[in-house]
CSV table of C-alpha atoms in Angstrom, one decimal:
chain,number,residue,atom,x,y,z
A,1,UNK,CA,16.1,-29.0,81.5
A,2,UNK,CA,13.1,-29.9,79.4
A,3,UNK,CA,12.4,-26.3,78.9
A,4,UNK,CA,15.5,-25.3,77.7
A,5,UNK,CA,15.7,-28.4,75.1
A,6,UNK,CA,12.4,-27.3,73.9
A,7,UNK,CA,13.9,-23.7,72.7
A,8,UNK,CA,16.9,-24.8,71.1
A,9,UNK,CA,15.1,-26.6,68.7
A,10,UNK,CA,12.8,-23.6,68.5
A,11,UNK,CA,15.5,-21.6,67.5
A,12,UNK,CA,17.6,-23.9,65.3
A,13,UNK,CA,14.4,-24.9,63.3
A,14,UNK,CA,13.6,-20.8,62.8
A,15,UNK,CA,17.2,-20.3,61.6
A,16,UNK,CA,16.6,-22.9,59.2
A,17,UNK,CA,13.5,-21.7,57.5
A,18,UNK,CA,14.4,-18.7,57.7
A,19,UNK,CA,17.7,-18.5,55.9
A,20,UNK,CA,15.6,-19.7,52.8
A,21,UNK,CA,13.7,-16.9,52.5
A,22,UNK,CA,16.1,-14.5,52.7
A,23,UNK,CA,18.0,-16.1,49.9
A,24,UNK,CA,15.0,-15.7,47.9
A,25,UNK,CA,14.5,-12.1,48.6
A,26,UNK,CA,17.8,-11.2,47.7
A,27,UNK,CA,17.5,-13.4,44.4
A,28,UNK,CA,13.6,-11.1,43.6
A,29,UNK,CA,15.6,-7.7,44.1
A,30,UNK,CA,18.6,-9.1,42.2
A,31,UNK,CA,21.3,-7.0,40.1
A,32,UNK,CA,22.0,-6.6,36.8
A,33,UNK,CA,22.5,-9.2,34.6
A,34,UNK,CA,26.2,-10.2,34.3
A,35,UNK,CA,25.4,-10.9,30.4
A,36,UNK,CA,23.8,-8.0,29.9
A,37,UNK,CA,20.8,-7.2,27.6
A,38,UNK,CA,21.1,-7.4,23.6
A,39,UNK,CA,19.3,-4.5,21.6
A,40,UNK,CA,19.1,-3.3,18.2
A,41,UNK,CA,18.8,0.1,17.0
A,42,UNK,CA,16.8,0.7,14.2
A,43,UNK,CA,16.9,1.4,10.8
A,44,UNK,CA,14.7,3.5,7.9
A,45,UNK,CA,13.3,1.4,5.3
A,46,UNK,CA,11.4,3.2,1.8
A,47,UNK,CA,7.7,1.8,1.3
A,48,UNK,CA,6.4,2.8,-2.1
A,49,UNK,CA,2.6,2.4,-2.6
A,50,UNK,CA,0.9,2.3,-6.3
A,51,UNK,CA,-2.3,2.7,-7.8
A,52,UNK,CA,-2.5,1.3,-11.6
A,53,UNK,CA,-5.6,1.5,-13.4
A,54,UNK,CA,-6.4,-1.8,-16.1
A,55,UNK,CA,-8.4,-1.0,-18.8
A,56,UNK,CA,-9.7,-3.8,-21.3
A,57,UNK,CA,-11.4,-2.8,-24.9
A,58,UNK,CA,-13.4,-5.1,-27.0
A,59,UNK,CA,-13.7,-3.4,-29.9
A,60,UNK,CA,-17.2,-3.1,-31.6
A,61,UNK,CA,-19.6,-5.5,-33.8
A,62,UNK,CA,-20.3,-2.8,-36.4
A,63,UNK,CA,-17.1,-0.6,-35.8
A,64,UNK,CA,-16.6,-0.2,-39.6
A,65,UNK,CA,-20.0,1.5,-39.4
A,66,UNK,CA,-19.6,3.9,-37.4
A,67,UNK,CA,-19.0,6.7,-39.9
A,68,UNK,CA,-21.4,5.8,-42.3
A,69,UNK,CA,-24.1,5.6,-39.9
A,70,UNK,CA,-23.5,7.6,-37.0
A,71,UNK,CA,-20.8,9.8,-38.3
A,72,UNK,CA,-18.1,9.2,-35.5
A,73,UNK,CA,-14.8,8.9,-37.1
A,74,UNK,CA,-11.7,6.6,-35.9
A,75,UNK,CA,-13.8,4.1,-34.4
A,76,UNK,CA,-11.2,1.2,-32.9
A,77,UNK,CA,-10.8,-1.5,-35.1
A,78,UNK,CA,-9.0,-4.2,-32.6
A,79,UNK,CA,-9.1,-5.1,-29.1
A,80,UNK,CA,-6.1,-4.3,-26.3
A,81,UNK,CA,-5.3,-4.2,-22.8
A,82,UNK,CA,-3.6,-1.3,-21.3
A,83,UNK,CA,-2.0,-0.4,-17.8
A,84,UNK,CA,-1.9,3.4,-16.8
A,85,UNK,CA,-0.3,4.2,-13.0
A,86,UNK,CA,-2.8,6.5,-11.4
A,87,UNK,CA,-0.9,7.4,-7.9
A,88,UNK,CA,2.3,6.8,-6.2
A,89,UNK,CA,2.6,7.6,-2.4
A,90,UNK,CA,6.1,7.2,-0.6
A,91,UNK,CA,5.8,6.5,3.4
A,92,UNK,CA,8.7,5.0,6.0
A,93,UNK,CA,9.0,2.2,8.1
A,94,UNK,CA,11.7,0.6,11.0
A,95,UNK,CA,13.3,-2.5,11.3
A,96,UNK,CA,16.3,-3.7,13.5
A,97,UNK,CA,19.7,-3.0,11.7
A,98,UNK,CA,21.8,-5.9,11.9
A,99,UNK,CA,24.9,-3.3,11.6
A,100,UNK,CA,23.7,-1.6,14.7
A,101,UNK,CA,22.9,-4.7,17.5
A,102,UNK,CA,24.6,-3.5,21.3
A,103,UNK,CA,24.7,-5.0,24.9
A,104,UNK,CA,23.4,-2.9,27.8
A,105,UNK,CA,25.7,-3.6,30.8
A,106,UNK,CA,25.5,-3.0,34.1
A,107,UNK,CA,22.7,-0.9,35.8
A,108,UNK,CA,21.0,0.0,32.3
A,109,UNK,CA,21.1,-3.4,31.8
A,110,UNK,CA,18.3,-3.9,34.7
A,111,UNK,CA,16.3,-1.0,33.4
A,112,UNK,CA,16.0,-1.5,29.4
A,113,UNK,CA,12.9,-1.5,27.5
A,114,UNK,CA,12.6,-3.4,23.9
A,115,UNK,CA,10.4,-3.3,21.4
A,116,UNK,CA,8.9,-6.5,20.6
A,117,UNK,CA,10.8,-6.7,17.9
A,118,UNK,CA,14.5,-6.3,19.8
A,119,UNK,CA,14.9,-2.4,19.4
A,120,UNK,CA,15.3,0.3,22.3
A,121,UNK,CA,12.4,2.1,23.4
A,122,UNK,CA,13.2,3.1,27.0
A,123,UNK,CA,15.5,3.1,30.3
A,124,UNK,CA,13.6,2.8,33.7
A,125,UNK,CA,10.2,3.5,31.8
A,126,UNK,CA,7.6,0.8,30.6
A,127,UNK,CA,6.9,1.7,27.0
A,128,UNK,CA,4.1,0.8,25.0
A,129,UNK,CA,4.7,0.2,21.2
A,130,UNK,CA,2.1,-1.0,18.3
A,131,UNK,CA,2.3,-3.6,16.1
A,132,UNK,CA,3.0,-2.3,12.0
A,133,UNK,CA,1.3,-4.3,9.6
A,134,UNK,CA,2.4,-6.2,7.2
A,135,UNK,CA,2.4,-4.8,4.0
A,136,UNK,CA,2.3,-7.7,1.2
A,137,UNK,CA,1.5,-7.0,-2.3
A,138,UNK,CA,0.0,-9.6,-5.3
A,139,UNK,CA,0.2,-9.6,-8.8
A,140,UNK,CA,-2.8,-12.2,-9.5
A,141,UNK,CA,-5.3,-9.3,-9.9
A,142,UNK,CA,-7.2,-8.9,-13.1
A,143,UNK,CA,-10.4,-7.6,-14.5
A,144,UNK,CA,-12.9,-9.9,-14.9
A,145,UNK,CA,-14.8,-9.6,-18.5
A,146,UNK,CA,-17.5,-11.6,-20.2
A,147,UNK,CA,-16.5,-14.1,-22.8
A,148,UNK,CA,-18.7,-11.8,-25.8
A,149,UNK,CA,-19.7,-8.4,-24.0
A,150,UNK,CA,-22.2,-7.8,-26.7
A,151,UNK,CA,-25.0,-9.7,-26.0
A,152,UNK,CA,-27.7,-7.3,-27.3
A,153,UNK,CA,-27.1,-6.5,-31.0
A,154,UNK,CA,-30.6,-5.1,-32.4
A,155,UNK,CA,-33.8,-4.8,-31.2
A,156,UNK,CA,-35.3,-6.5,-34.9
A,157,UNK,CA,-34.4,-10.2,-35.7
A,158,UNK,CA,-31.8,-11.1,-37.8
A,159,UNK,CA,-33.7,-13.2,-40.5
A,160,UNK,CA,-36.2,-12.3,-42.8
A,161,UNK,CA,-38.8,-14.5,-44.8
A,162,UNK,CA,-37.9,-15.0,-48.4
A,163,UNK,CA,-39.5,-15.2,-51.7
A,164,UNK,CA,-39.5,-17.3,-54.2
A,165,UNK,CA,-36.8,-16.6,-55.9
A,166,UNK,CA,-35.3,-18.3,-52.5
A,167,UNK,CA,-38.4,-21.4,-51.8
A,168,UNK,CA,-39.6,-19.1,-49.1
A,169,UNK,CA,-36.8,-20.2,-47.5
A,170,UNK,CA,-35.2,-17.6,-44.1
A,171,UNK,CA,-32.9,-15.4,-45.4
A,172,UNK,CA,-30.0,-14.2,-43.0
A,173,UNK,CA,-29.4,-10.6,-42.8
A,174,UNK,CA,-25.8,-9.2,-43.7
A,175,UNK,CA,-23.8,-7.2,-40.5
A,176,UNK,CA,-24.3,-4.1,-42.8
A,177,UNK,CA,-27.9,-4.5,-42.5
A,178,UNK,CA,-27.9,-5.5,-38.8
A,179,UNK,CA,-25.9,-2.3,-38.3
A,180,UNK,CA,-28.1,-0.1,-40.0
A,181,UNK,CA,-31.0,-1.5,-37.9
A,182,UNK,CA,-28.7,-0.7,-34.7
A,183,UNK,CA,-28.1,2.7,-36.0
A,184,UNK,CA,-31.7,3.3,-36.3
A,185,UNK,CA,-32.5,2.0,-33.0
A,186,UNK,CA,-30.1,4.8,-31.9
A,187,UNK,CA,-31.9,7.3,-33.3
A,188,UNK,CA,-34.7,6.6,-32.2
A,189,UNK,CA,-33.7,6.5,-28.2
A,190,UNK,CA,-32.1,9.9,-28.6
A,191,UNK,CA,-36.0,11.2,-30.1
A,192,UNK,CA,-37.7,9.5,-27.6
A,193,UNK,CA,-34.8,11.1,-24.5
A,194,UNK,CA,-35.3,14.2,-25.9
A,195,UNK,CA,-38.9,14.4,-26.0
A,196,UNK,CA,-38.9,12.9,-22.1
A,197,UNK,CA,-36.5,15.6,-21.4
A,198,UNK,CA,-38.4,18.5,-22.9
A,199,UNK,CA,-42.0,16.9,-21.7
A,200,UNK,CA,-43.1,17.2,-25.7
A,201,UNK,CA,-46.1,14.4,-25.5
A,202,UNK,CA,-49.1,14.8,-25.5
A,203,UNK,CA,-49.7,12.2,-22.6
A,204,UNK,CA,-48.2,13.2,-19.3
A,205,UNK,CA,-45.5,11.8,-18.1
A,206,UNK,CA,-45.0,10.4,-14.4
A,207,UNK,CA,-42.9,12.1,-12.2
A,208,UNK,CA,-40.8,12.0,-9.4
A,209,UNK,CA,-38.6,8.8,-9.1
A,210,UNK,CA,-40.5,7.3,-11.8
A,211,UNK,CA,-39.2,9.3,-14.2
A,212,UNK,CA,-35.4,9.6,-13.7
A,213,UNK,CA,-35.4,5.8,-13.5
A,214,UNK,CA,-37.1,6.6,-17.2
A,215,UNK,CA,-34.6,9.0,-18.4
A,216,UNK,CA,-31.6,7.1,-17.0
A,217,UNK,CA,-32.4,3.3,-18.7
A,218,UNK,CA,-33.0,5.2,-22.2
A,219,UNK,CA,-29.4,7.0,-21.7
A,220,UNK,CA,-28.3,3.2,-20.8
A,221,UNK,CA,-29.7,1.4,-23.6
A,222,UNK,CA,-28.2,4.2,-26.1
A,223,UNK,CA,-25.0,3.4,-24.7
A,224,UNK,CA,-24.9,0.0,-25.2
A,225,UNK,CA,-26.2,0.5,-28.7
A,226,UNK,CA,-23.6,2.7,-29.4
A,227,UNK,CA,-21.1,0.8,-28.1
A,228,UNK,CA,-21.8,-1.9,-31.0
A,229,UNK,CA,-20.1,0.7,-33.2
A,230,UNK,CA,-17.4,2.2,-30.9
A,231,UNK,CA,-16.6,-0.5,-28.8
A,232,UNK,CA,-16.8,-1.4,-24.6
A,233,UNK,CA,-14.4,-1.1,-22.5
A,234,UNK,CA,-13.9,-2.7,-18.5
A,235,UNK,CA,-11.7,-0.7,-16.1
A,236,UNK,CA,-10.3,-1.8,-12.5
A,237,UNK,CA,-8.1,-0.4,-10.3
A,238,UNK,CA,-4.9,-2.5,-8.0
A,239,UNK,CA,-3.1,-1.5,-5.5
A,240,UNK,CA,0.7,-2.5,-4.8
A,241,UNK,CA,3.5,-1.7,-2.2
A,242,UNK,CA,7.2,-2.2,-2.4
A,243,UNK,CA,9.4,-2.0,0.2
A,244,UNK,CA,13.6,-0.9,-0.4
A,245,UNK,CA,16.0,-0.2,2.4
A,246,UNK,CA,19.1,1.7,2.2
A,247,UNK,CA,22.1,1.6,3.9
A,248,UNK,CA,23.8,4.7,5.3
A,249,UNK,CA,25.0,6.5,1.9
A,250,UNK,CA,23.0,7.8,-1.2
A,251,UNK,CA,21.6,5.8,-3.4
A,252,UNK,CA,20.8,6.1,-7.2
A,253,UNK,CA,19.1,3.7,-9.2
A,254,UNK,CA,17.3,1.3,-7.1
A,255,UNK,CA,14.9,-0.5,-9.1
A,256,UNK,CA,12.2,-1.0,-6.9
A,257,UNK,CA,9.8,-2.4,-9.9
A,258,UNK,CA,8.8,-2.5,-12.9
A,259,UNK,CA,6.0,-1.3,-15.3
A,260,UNK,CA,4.6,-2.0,-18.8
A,261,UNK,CA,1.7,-0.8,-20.5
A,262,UNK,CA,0.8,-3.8,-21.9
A,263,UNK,CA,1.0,-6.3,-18.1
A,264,UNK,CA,0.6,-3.4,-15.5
A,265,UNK,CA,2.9,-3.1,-12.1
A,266,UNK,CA,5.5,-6.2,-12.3
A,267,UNK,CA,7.9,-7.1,-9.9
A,268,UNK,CA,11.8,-5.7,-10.4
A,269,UNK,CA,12.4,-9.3,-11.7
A,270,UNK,CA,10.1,-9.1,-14.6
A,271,UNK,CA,12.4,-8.1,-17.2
A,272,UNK,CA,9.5,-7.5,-20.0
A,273,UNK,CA,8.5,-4.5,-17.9
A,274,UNK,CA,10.6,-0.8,-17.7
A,275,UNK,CA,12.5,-0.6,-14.5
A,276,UNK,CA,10.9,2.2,-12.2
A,277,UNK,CA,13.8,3.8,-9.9
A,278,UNK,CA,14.5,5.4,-6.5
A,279,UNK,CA,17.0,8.0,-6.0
A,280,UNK,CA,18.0,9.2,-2.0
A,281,UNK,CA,20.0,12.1,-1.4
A,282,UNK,CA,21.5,12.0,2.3
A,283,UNK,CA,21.0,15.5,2.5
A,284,UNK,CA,25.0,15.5,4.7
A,285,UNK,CA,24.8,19.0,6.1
A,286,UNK,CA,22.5,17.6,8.9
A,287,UNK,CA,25.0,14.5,9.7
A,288,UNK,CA,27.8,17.0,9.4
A,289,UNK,CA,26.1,19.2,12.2
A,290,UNK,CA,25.6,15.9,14.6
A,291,UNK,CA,29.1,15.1,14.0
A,292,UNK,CA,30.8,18.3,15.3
A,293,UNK,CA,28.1,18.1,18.1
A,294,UNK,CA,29.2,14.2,19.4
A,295,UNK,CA,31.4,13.6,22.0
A,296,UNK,CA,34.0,12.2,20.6
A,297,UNK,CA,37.0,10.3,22.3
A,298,UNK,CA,35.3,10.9,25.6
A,299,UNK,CA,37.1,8.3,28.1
A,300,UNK,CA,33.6,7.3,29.5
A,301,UNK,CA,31.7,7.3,26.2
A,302,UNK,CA,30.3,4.0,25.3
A,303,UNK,CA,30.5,2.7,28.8
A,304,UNK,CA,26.8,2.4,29.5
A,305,UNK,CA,26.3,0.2,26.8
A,306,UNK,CA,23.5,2.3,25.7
A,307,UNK,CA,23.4,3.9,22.1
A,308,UNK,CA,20.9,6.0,20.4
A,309,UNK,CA,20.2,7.7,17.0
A,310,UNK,CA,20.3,11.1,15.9
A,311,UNK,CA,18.7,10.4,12.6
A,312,UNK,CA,19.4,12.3,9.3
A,313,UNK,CA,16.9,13.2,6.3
A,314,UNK,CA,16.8,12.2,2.8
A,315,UNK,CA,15.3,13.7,-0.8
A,316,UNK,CA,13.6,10.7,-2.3
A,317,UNK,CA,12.4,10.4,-5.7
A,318,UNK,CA,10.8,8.1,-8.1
A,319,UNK,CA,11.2,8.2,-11.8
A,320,UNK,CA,10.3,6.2,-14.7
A,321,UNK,CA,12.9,6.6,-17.2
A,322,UNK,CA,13.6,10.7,-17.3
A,323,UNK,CA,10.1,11.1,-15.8
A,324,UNK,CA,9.7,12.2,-12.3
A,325,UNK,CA,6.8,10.6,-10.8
A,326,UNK,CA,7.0,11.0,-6.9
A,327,UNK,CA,9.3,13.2,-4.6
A,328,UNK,CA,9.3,13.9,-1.0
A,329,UNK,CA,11.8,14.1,2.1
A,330,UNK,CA,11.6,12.0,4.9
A,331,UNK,CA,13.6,11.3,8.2
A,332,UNK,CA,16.3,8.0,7.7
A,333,UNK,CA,17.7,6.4,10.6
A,334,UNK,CA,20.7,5.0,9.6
A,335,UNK,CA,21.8,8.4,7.7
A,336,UNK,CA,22.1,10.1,10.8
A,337,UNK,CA,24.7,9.7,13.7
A,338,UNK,CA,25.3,7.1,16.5
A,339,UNK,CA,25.9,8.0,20.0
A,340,UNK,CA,26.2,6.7,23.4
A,341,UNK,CA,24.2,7.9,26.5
A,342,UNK,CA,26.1,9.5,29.1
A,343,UNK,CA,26.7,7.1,32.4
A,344,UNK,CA,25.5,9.9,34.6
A,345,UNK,CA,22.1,9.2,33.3
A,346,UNK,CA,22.1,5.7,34.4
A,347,UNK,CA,21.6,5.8,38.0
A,348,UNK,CA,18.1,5.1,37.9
A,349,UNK,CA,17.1,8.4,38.6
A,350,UNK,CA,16.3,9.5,35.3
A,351,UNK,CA,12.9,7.8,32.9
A,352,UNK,CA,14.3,8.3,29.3
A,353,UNK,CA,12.2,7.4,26.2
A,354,UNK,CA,13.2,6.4,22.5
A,355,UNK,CA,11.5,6.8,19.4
A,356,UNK,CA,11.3,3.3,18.3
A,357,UNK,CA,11.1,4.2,14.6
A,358,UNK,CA,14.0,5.8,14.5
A,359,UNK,CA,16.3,5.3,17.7
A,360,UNK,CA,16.3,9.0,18.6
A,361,UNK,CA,15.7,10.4,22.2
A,362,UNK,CA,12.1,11.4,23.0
A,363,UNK,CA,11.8,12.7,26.5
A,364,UNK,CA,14.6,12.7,29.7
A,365,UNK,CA,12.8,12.9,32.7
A,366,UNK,CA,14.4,13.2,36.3
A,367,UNK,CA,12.3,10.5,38.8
């Protein structure tokens, strides 16, 4: 009788642990989620990168001498800060459209792959996406230039003793004679560049290394000498991007900055800069050809829950007033066509990839 008490207990207490278990198996293999999954598709946004060079004159000492003495004409008289755009590159980048957000139901549900940012990259297939960076752009930049950039202004002092006429006292020279000092200076450095150039002393000159570093300060110190008469100037070079996202027509006249000669790149809210535009032409042949191609009115389209992209192409173009400073043609999401993946291809059987930039299919692969 003992015996028999002994394993009914045995058996009650197995049926009790393992009932748990089971439950918890079923609960790991699971089903689909009866909310389903939320996804974006995504859309084409415009990224416009400039170069703009900054130039900054000071205008020189003894600039009305420089015809007199050195015989260059239409030396600049005053100083000014000017802004030249040196290169504009046009590149494409994704986001989640807020027009295009879906819920996977069902099976696909269980087998959906995201971005990290929300957007579609795969069904039944672990996808592997990278990280864009964020493009930011600042409009703090400037050159950096001395308070007086003309620090050397002769190589002779700018005094002389007097006579008695003035006590003896030190007599300051006028800028006409300082300039005609400078001037000399100058011609002397080109003699004395010429003659290391064509080897004409008498003494021989070093060699090698030696005398390039020779050659190369005398070239140097003429320049600065002769930039007491024509001026100096300091040059730098920024960098900006701007980013503009259309919607699913054409667009025309999308100020995406603006640009003065006087202040450089400024941003499209600046209104003491001229606005610089950007013109897309959906180019609607393509979208016409999707179109015809989609199943339309099909009584099992859309019941996946699973959408996609056939994307379109654009003309894009930059201009500054009537000028035409960039144009190119690249693939837009959002002027292409939606459509919905067949159910038959949501059995699990299938590993289906997305380009996440632009919600198209990349690969169907049977399992």
């Amino acid at each position: 009788m003992r015996t028999y008490l002994l394993l009914a207990l045995f058996l009650i207490s197995s049926s009790v642990f393992a009932n748990p278990k089971e439950d918890r198996k079923d609960e790991q293999i699971g089903v689909a989620p009866n909310e389903g999954i939320v996804y974006s598709l995504p859309r084409t946004g415009i990224r416009i990168h400039v170069k703009a060079k900054q130039e900054k004159f000071f205008h020189g000492p003894y600039f009305q001498y420089a015809e007199a003495l050195l015989g260059i004409k239409n030396a600049p008289t005053s100083d000014f800060e000017s802004w030249v755009i040196t290169d504009i590159q046009i590149e494409t980048f994704s986001e989640p459209d807020p027009d295009q957000v879906y819920k996977a139901m069902g099976n696909a549900a269980s087998m959906v792959s995201l971005t990290e940012s929300g957007v579609l990259a795969g069904i039944n297939k672990e996808q592997s996406t990278v990280s864009e960076p964020i493009s930011v752009s600042t409009f703090l930049g400037n050159t950096k230039t001395p308070d007086f950039p003309f620090t050397d202004l002769s190589l002779h002092p700018f005094y002389e003793l007097g006579d008695s006429t003035t006590n003896n006292a030190i007599v300051t020279k006028s800028i006409e004679e300082k300039a005609q000092e400078a001037a000399h200076t100058i011609t002397k450095l080109r003699k004395r560049r010429f003659k290391s150039l064509a080897n004409a002393y008498e003494v021989q000159l070093p060699d090698g290394q030696a005398y390039e570093l020779m050659v190369t300060e005398l070239g140097n110190l003429e320049d600065d000498y002769v930039a007491l008469f024509v001026g100096k100037s300091y040059k730098k070079t920024f960098e900006y991007s701007f980013d503009f996202i259309p919607g699913e027509n054409s667009v025309s006249g999308e100020v995406a900055f603006r640009f003065s000669e006087n202040k450089g790149v400024l941003p499209k809210t600046d209104l003491s800069g001229k606005p610089v535009v950007v013109d897309m032409k959906k180019l609607d042949d393509l979208a016409s050809a999707q179109n015809k191609l989609k199943t339309a009115g099909s009584p099992t389209e859309g019941r996946s829950g699973v959408y996609y992209r056939m994307p379109g192409k654009a003309e894009i173009r930059v201009m500054n007033g009537l000028n035409l400073m960039a144009v190119s043609r690249a693939t837009v999401a959002q002027f292409g066509t939606v459509a919905s993946l067949p159910v038959s291809l949501m059995d699990g059987s299938y590993k289906i990839s997305f380009h996440p930039g632009t919600g198209a299919v990349k690969s169907i692969l049977k399992d």
